[in-house]
Coordinates of C-alpha atoms in Angstrom, one line a residue:
M30 CA -17.6 -4.5 4.8
T31 CA -19.2 -5.6 8.1
D32 CA -18.3 -8.9 9.7
D33 CA -20.7 -11.7 8.6
A34 CA -20.2 -14.5 11.1
T35 CA -22.2 -16.9 8.9
T36 CA -19.8 -16.7 5.9
P37 CA -16.3 -18.3 6.2
A38 CA -13.5 -15.9 5.4
P39 CA -11.1 -17.2 2.7
L40 CA -8.1 -17.1 5.0
E41 CA -9.9 -18.4 8.1
G42 CA -7.6 -20.9 10.0
L43 CA -4.4 -19.1 8.9
R44 CA -2.3 -17.6 11.7
V45 CA 0.1 -14.8 11.0
L46 CA 2.7 -13.4 13.3
D47 CA 3.4 -9.7 12.5
L48 CA 6.8 -8.8 13.9
A49 CA 7.4 -5.9 11.6
T50 CA 7.1 -2.1 12.0
L51 CA 6.8 0.9 9.7
F52 CA 4.9 0.2 7.3
A53 CA 5.3 -2.4 4.5
G54 CA 5.4 -5.5 6.6
P55 CA 2.6 -4.5 9.0
L56 CA 0.3 -3.4 6.1
A57 CA 0.9 -6.8 4.4
A58 CA -0.3 -8.5 7.6
T59 CA -3.3 -6.1 7.8
M60 CA -4.3 -7.2 4.3
L61 CA -4.2 -10.9 5.3
G62 CA -6.2 -10.2 8.4
D63 CA -8.9 -8.4 6.4
F64 CA -9.7 -11.7 4.7
G65 CA -9.8 -13.8 7.8
A66 CA -6.3 -14.7 8.9
E67 CA -5.7 -14.5 12.7
V68 CA -3.0 -11.9 12.9
I69 CA -1.0 -11.5 16.1
K70 CA 0.9 -8.3 16.3
V71 CA 4.2 -8.8 18.3
E72 CA 5.6 -5.6 19.8
H73 CA 8.4 -4.8 22.2
P74 CA 7.1 -4.2 25.7
V75 CA 8.5 -0.7 26.0
K76 CA 9.1 0.2 22.3
P77 CA 5.9 -0.4 20.4
D78 CA 5.5 -0.1 16.6
P79 CA 6.3 3.6 15.9
S80 CA 3.2 3.9 13.8
R81 CA 1.3 4.2 17.0
G82 CA 2.9 7.6 17.3
H83 CA 3.0 8.7 13.7
G84 CA 0.8 11.5 12.4
P85 CA -2.2 13.1 14.2
A86 CA -3.7 11.6 17.4
K87 CA -7.0 12.1 19.2
D88 CA -7.1 12.0 23.0
G89 CA -3.5 10.6 22.9
V90 CA -4.6 7.7 20.6
G91 CA -2.7 7.4 17.3
L92 CA -5.1 7.4 14.4
W93 CA -2.7 5.8 11.8
W94 CA -2.4 2.7 14.1
K95 CA -6.2 2.3 14.1
L96 CA -6.0 1.6 10.4
L97 CA -2.7 -0.3 10.4
G98 CA -3.5 -2.4 13.4
R99 CA -7.0 -3.4 12.5
N100 CA -8.0 -7.1 12.8
K101 CA -4.8 -7.8 14.8
K102 CA -4.4 -9.1 18.3
A103 CA -1.7 -7.3 20.2
I104 CA 1.0 -9.0 22.3
T105 CA 4.2 -7.7 23.8
L106 CA 7.4 -9.8 23.6
N107 CA 11.1 -8.9 23.9
L108 CA 12.6 -11.2 21.4
S109 CA 16.1 -10.5 22.4
T110 CA 15.6 -12.3 25.8
P111 CA 15.7 -16.1 26.2
E112 CA 12.2 -16.1 27.6
G113 CA 10.8 -14.0 24.7
R114 CA 12.6 -16.3 22.2
E115 CA 11.0 -19.3 23.8
V116 CA 7.5 -17.8 23.5
L117 CA 8.1 -16.8 19.9
L118 CA 9.2 -20.3 19.0
K119 CA 6.0 -21.7 20.6
L120 CA 3.9 -19.3 18.6
A121 CA 5.8 -20.1 15.4
A122 CA 5.1 -23.8 16.0
E123 CA 1.4 -23.0 15.8
S124 CA 1.5 -20.4 13.0
D125 CA 1.5 -20.4 9.3
V126 CA 3.3 -17.1 8.5
I127 CA 5.8 -14.8 10.1
I128 CA 6.3 -11.3 8.7
E129 CA 9.4 -9.4 9.9
N130 CA 11.5 -6.4 8.7
F131 CA 14.5 -6.4 11.0
R132 CA 17.8 -5.7 9.5
P133 CA 19.3 -8.9 8.0
G134 CA 21.0 -11.0 10.7
T135 CA 18.9 -9.6 13.6
L136 CA 16.7 -12.6 14.0
E137 CA 19.7 -14.9 13.6
K138 CA 21.5 -13.0 16.4
W139 CA 18.5 -13.8 18.7
G140 CA 18.5 -17.5 17.7
L141 CA 15.4 -17.0 15.7
G142 CA 16.7 -17.4 12.2
W143 CA 15.2 -19.6 9.5
D144 CA 17.0 -22.7 10.8
E145 CA 15.4 -22.4 14.2
L146 CA 12.0 -21.3 13.0
S147 CA 11.7 -24.0 10.4
A148 CA 12.8 -26.6 12.9
A149 CA 10.0 -25.5 15.1
N150 CA 7.6 -25.6 12.2
P151 CA 8.7 -27.0 8.8
R152 CA 5.5 -25.7 7.2
L153 CA 6.2 -22.1 8.2
V154 CA 6.4 -19.2 5.7
L155 CA 8.8 -16.5 6.8
A156 CA 8.4 -13.2 4.9
R157 CA 11.4 -10.9 5.3
V158 CA 10.7 -7.4 4.2
T159 CA 13.8 -5.1 4.0
G160 CA 14.9 -2.1 2.0
F161 CA 17.5 -3.9 -0.1
G162 CA 16.9 -7.6 0.4
Q163 CA 18.8 -10.3 2.4
F164 CA 22.0 -10.2 0.4
G165 CA 24.1 -7.9 -1.7
P166 CA 26.3 -4.9 -0.8
Y167 CA 23.5 -2.8 0.5
S168 CA 21.6 -5.5 2.4
R169 CA 22.7 -4.2 5.9
R170 CA 21.9 -0.6 5.2
P171 CA 18.8 0.9 6.9
G172 CA 16.1 0.8 4.4
F173 CA 12.9 2.9 4.1
G174 CA 10.4 3.5 1.4
T175 CA 11.8 7.0 0.6
L176 CA 15.1 5.4 -0.4
A177 CA 13.2 3.0 -2.7
E178 CA 11.3 5.9 -4.3
A179 CA 14.7 7.5 -4.9
M180 CA 16.7 4.5 -6.1
S181 CA 14.0 2.9 -8.2
G182 CA 13.9 5.7 -10.7
F183 CA 10.5 7.0 -9.5
A184 CA 11.7 10.3 -8.1
A185 CA 13.8 11.0 -11.2
I186 CA 10.7 11.0 -13.5
T187 CA 8.4 12.8 -11.0
G188 CA 8.1 16.6 -11.1
E189 CA 8.3 19.4 -13.6
A190 CA 10.9 19.2 -16.3
D191 CA 12.8 22.2 -14.9
G192 CA 12.2 21.2 -11.3
P193 CA 13.9 18.9 -8.8
P194 CA 13.2 15.1 -8.5
T195 CA 10.0 14.8 -6.4
L196 CA 9.1 12.3 -3.7
P197 CA 5.5 11.3 -2.9
P198 CA 4.1 12.8 0.3
F199 CA 3.0 9.4 1.6
G200 CA 4.4 5.9 1.9
L201 CA 4.1 4.9 -1.7
A202 CA 7.0 2.4 -1.8
D203 CA 5.9 0.8 1.5
S204 CA 2.3 0.4 0.3
I205 CA 3.4 -1.2 -3.0
A206 CA 5.8 -3.5 -1.1
A207 CA 2.9 -4.4 1.3
L208 CA 0.7 -5.4 -1.6
S209 CA 3.6 -7.4 -3.1
T210 CA 4.4 -9.1 0.2
S211 CA 0.8 -10.2 0.7
Y212 CA 0.8 -11.7 -2.8
A213 CA 4.2 -13.3 -2.2
V214 CA 2.9 -14.9 1.1
M215 CA -0.1 -16.4 -0.7
A216 CA 2.2 -17.7 -3.5
A217 CA 4.4 -19.3 -0.8
L218 CA 1.4 -20.9 0.9
A219 CA 0.2 -22.2 -2.4
G220 CA 3.7 -23.7 -2.9
R221 CA 3.4 -25.3 0.6
D222 CA 0.2 -27.0 -0.5
K223 CA 2.2 -28.7 -3.2
T224 CA 5.4 -29.5 -1.4
G225 CA 4.3 -29.7 2.2
K226 CA 7.2 -27.4 3.2
G227 CA 7.4 -23.7 4.1
Q228 CA 9.9 -21.3 2.7
V229 CA 11.4 -17.8 3.0
V230 CA 10.0 -14.8 1.1
D231 CA 12.8 -12.2 0.5
M232 CA 11.0 -8.9 -0.3
A233 CA 13.3 -6.0 -1.1
I234 CA 11.3 -2.7 -1.1
I235 CA 13.3 -1.4 -4.0
E236 CA 12.1 -4.1 -6.3
P237 CA 8.2 -3.6 -6.4
M238 CA 8.8 0.1 -7.1
L239 CA 11.1 -0.9 -10.0
T240 CA 8.4 -3.2 -11.3
I241 CA 5.6 -0.7 -11.4
L242 CA 7.7 1.8 -13.4
G243 CA 7.0 -0.3 -16.5
P244 CA 9.3 -0.6 -19.5
Q245 CA 12.1 1.7 -18.4
P246 CA 14.8 -1.1 -18.2
I247 CA 14.0 -2.5 -21.6
W248 CA 13.8 1.1 -23.1
Y249 CA 17.3 1.8 -21.7
D250 CA 18.6 -1.7 -22.7
Q251 CA 17.5 -1.5 -26.3
L252 CA 17.5 2.2 -27.0
G253 CA 19.6 3.9 -24.3
Y254 CA 16.5 5.9 -23.5
V255 CA 16.2 7.6 -20.1
Q256 CA 12.7 8.8 -19.3
P257 CA 12.7 12.5 -18.4
R258 CA 10.6 14.4 -15.9
T259 CA 7.5 15.8 -17.7
G260 CA 5.3 17.1 -14.9
N261 CA 1.7 15.9 -15.3
R262 CA 2.3 15.2 -19.0
S263 CA 3.0 11.8 -20.5
T264 CA 5.6 10.9 -23.1
N265 CA 3.1 8.4 -24.5
N266 CA 0.0 10.5 -25.2
A267 CA -1.6 13.9 -25.1
P268 CA -3.6 15.8 -24.0
R269 CA -2.9 14.4 -20.5
N270 CA -2.7 17.0 -17.7
T271 CA -4.5 18.8 -14.9
Y272 CA -6.5 21.9 -15.8
R273 CA -8.1 24.7 -13.8
T274 CA -11.8 25.4 -14.2
A275 CA -13.6 28.7 -14.1
D276 CA -14.6 28.2 -10.5
E277 CA -10.9 27.7 -9.4
K278 CA -11.1 23.9 -9.1
W279 CA -9.1 21.3 -10.9
V280 CA -9.7 18.3 -13.2
A281 CA -7.5 15.7 -14.8
V282 CA -7.9 14.6 -18.4
S283 CA -6.5 11.4 -20.0
T284 CA -6.5 10.4 -23.6
S285 CA -4.7 7.1 -23.7
A286 CA -7.1 5.8 -26.3
Q287 CA -7.1 7.4 -29.8
S288 CA -10.9 7.5 -29.9
I289 CA -11.0 9.5 -26.5
A290 CA -8.4 12.0 -27.8
E291 CA -10.6 12.6 -30.9
R292 CA -13.7 13.1 -28.7
V293 CA -11.9 15.6 -26.5
M294 CA -10.8 17.7 -29.4
R295 CA -14.3 17.8 -30.9
L296 CA -15.7 18.7 -27.5
V297 CA -13.4 21.7 -27.0
G298 CA -14.1 22.9 -30.5
R299 CA -10.7 22.0 -32.1
P300 CA -11.5 19.1 -34.5
E301 CA -8.9 20.3 -37.0
F302 CA -6.2 18.7 -34.9
I303 CA -7.6 15.3 -35.6
D304 CA -6.7 15.6 -39.3
E305 CA -3.0 16.3 -38.5
P306 CA -0.7 13.4 -39.3
W307 CA 0.9 13.5 -35.9
F308 CA -2.4 13.2 -34.1
A309 CA -2.8 9.5 -35.2
T310 CA -0.5 8.2 -32.5
G311 CA -0.1 8.8 -28.8
A312 CA 3.6 9.5 -29.2
G313 CA 2.9 12.0 -32.0
R314 CA 0.3 13.8 -29.9
A315 CA 2.8 14.0 -27.0
Q316 CA 5.2 15.9 -29.2
H317 CA 2.5 18.5 -29.6
A318 CA 1.4 18.7 -26.0
D319 CA 1.8 22.5 -25.8
E320 CA -0.8 23.0 -28.6
L321 CA -3.2 20.4 -27.2
D322 CA -2.9 21.6 -23.6
E323 CA -3.7 25.1 -24.8
A324 CA -6.8 24.0 -26.7
V325 CA -8.1 21.8 -23.8
G326 CA -7.1 24.1 -21.0
S327 CA -8.6 27.3 -22.5
W328 CA -11.9 25.6 -23.0
I329 CA -12.0 24.1 -19.5
A330 CA -11.0 27.5 -18.0
R331 CA -14.2 29.0 -19.4
H332 CA -16.5 26.5 -17.5
D333 CA -17.2 25.5 -13.9
R334 CA -16.0 22.1 -12.9
D335 CA -19.5 20.5 -12.8
E336 CA -20.2 21.8 -16.3
V337 CA -16.8 20.4 -17.5
I338 CA -17.4 17.0 -16.1
T339 CA -21.0 16.8 -17.4
A340 CA -19.8 17.8 -20.9
F341 CA -17.0 15.3 -20.9
E342 CA -19.3 12.5 -19.7
K343 CA -21.8 13.3 -22.4
A344 CA -19.0 13.1 -25.0
E345 CA -17.8 9.8 -23.5
A346 CA -14.4 11.4 -22.8
A347 CA -12.2 10.5 -19.8
I348 CA -12.1 13.1 -17.0
A349 CA -12.0 13.2 -13.2
P350 CA -12.2 15.9 -10.6
I351 CA -9.1 16.3 -8.5
Y352 CA -10.1 15.5 -4.9
D353 CA -8.8 16.1 -1.5
I354 CA -9.8 13.7 1.3
S355 CA -12.9 15.8 2.1
D356 CA -14.1 15.3 -1.5
V357 CA -13.4 11.5 -1.3
M358 CA -15.5 11.2 1.9
A359 CA -18.5 12.9 0.2
D360 CA -18.3 11.3 -3.3
E361 CA -21.3 9.2 -4.3
Q362 CA -19.3 6.5 -6.0
Y363 CA -17.1 5.9 -3.0
R364 CA -20.2 5.8 -0.9
A365 CA -21.9 3.3 -3.2
L366 CA -18.8 1.0 -2.9
D367 CA -18.6 1.6 0.9
S368 CA -14.9 2.4 0.2
I369 CA -14.7 4.4 3.4
T370 CA -16.5 2.4 6.1
E371 CA -17.4 2.8 9.8
V372 CA -15.7 0.7 12.4
E373 CA -16.6 0.5 16.1
D374 CA -13.6 1.2 18.4
E375 CA -13.2 0.7 22.1
E376 CA -11.1 3.8 22.6
L377 CA -12.6 6.3 20.1
G378 CA -16.1 5.1 19.4
T379 CA -17.0 5.0 15.7
V380 CA -14.1 5.7 13.3
K381 CA -14.0 5.8 9.5
M382 CA -11.3 4.2 7.5
Q383 CA -10.7 2.5 4.1
N384 CA -12.6 -0.7 3.7
V385 CA -11.0 -4.0 2.6
L386 CA -9.1 -3.8 -0.6
F387 CA -11.5 -5.7 -2.9
R388 CA -14.8 -7.5 -2.9
L389 CA -15.3 -11.3 -3.1
S390 CA -18.8 -12.5 -4.0
E391 CA -18.8 -15.6 -1.8
T392 CA -16.1 -15.2 0.9
P393 CA -15.8 -11.5 1.5
G394 CA -13.3 -9.8 3.8
A395 CA -14.3 -7.9 6.9
I396 CA -13.0 -5.4 9.5
K397 CA -13.7 -6.8 12.9
W398 CA -12.0 -4.2 15.0
A399 CA -9.6 -1.2 14.7
G400 CA -6.1 -1.2 16.0
R401 CA -5.9 -2.5 19.6
P402 CA -4.1 -0.9 22.5
H403 CA -0.4 -1.9 23.0
G404 CA -0.2 -5.5 24.4
A405 CA -4.0 -5.7 24.9
D406 CA -4.2 -9.4 24.1
T407 CA -0.9 -10.6 25.7
D408 CA -2.5 -12.5 28.6
E409 CA -5.0 -14.3 26.3
I410 CA -2.3 -15.4 23.8
L411 CA 0.2 -16.5 26.4
G412 CA -2.6 -18.4 28.2
G413 CA -3.3 -20.2 24.9
L414 CA 0.3 -21.4 24.9
G415 CA -0.1 -22.8 28.4
Y416 CA 1.3 -20.0 30.5
D417 CA -0.6 -19.5 33.7
A418 CA -0.9 -16.1 35.6
A419 CA 2.3 -16.8 37.6
A420 CA 4.3 -17.6 34.5
I421 CA 3.0 -14.5 32.7
A422 CA 3.9 -12.4 35.7
E423 CA 7.4 -13.9 35.7
L424 CA 7.8 -13.1 32.0
R425 CA 7.0 -9.5 32.8
E426 CA 9.4 -9.3 35.7
K427 CA 12.2 -10.5 33.4
G428 CA 11.3 -7.9 30.7
A429 CA 10.3 -10.6 28.3
S430 CA 6.7 -9.5 27.9

């Protein structure tokens, strides 16, 4: 979505300080910035957010940062110095939200704990994003999304039945924690509207992952049932799998609804399955996944992907092609939604990236700029706090900025 200066953004007037790195905290701040919050990215003067160096780069410019740092102003501060602490407290006094992901106790060590921050601004919301939360026996362990994917139960149910537990090849837990953190911040701000007081958000990355896994805890509590690895199959319905087409491409089929399952079997020429007693429930069909997969897979294997998709759509059965990113970029539905949009960038020219997460009819979000160079807005932000050129130079001499 392009920036429309005539339409007020829903979070306009909200100031967010992003002290976090890699990736849940910063992505939460990005989501708030997409809908109008002024986000100030605070980085160490000589040790910037590592995402600037993660993944491929072009002309020495990290591309991941262009996405993660969009709509953020960039300032450098060394929070462990007295001068850096003073600047941060001044910023906190004029801000609504701070997002941080230091190990528990780090901000307190610097004299920037909740007591000091809330004294500077009683209406402040402090979102603390860590692997294991602010208390408990694991709270001081280093925490990354990979550990949450392992400990939540996700890896245990992912992969083939006779294969090893499998981790996702991207930051799944961090991304889900970012979504959860942005929601938690908005809930805390809504609470502030009622009480007049800020509060602390304690976001443990292991918990959103646990939540999205659905009924596993209650299954285990009530039945002692531990969900196994089943590859692409589901224990709740069938046919549900990936299937290779005649032109060596892949599609995914889902039959969560009974009516869809029946349509699929008629389409592939095996309507006799519909009359089987076990076919009447998803769980019953899942117990006969071998038979159903053979029926669906053999039919799909005789047709090219476009033919398969056309036939499924005509039958009103659920199917999708399995895309890589080149397919996503070319897809007509993504293009219609402007899901991948163009953003002008001062370093790389025009870049393409995911658009804002959702569309609002009256107060839409916008991408104003891609990730800025390290510390690019330091002088402007410090000047807004009353520091003149000499004072800014002194901060730099002391290693505070």
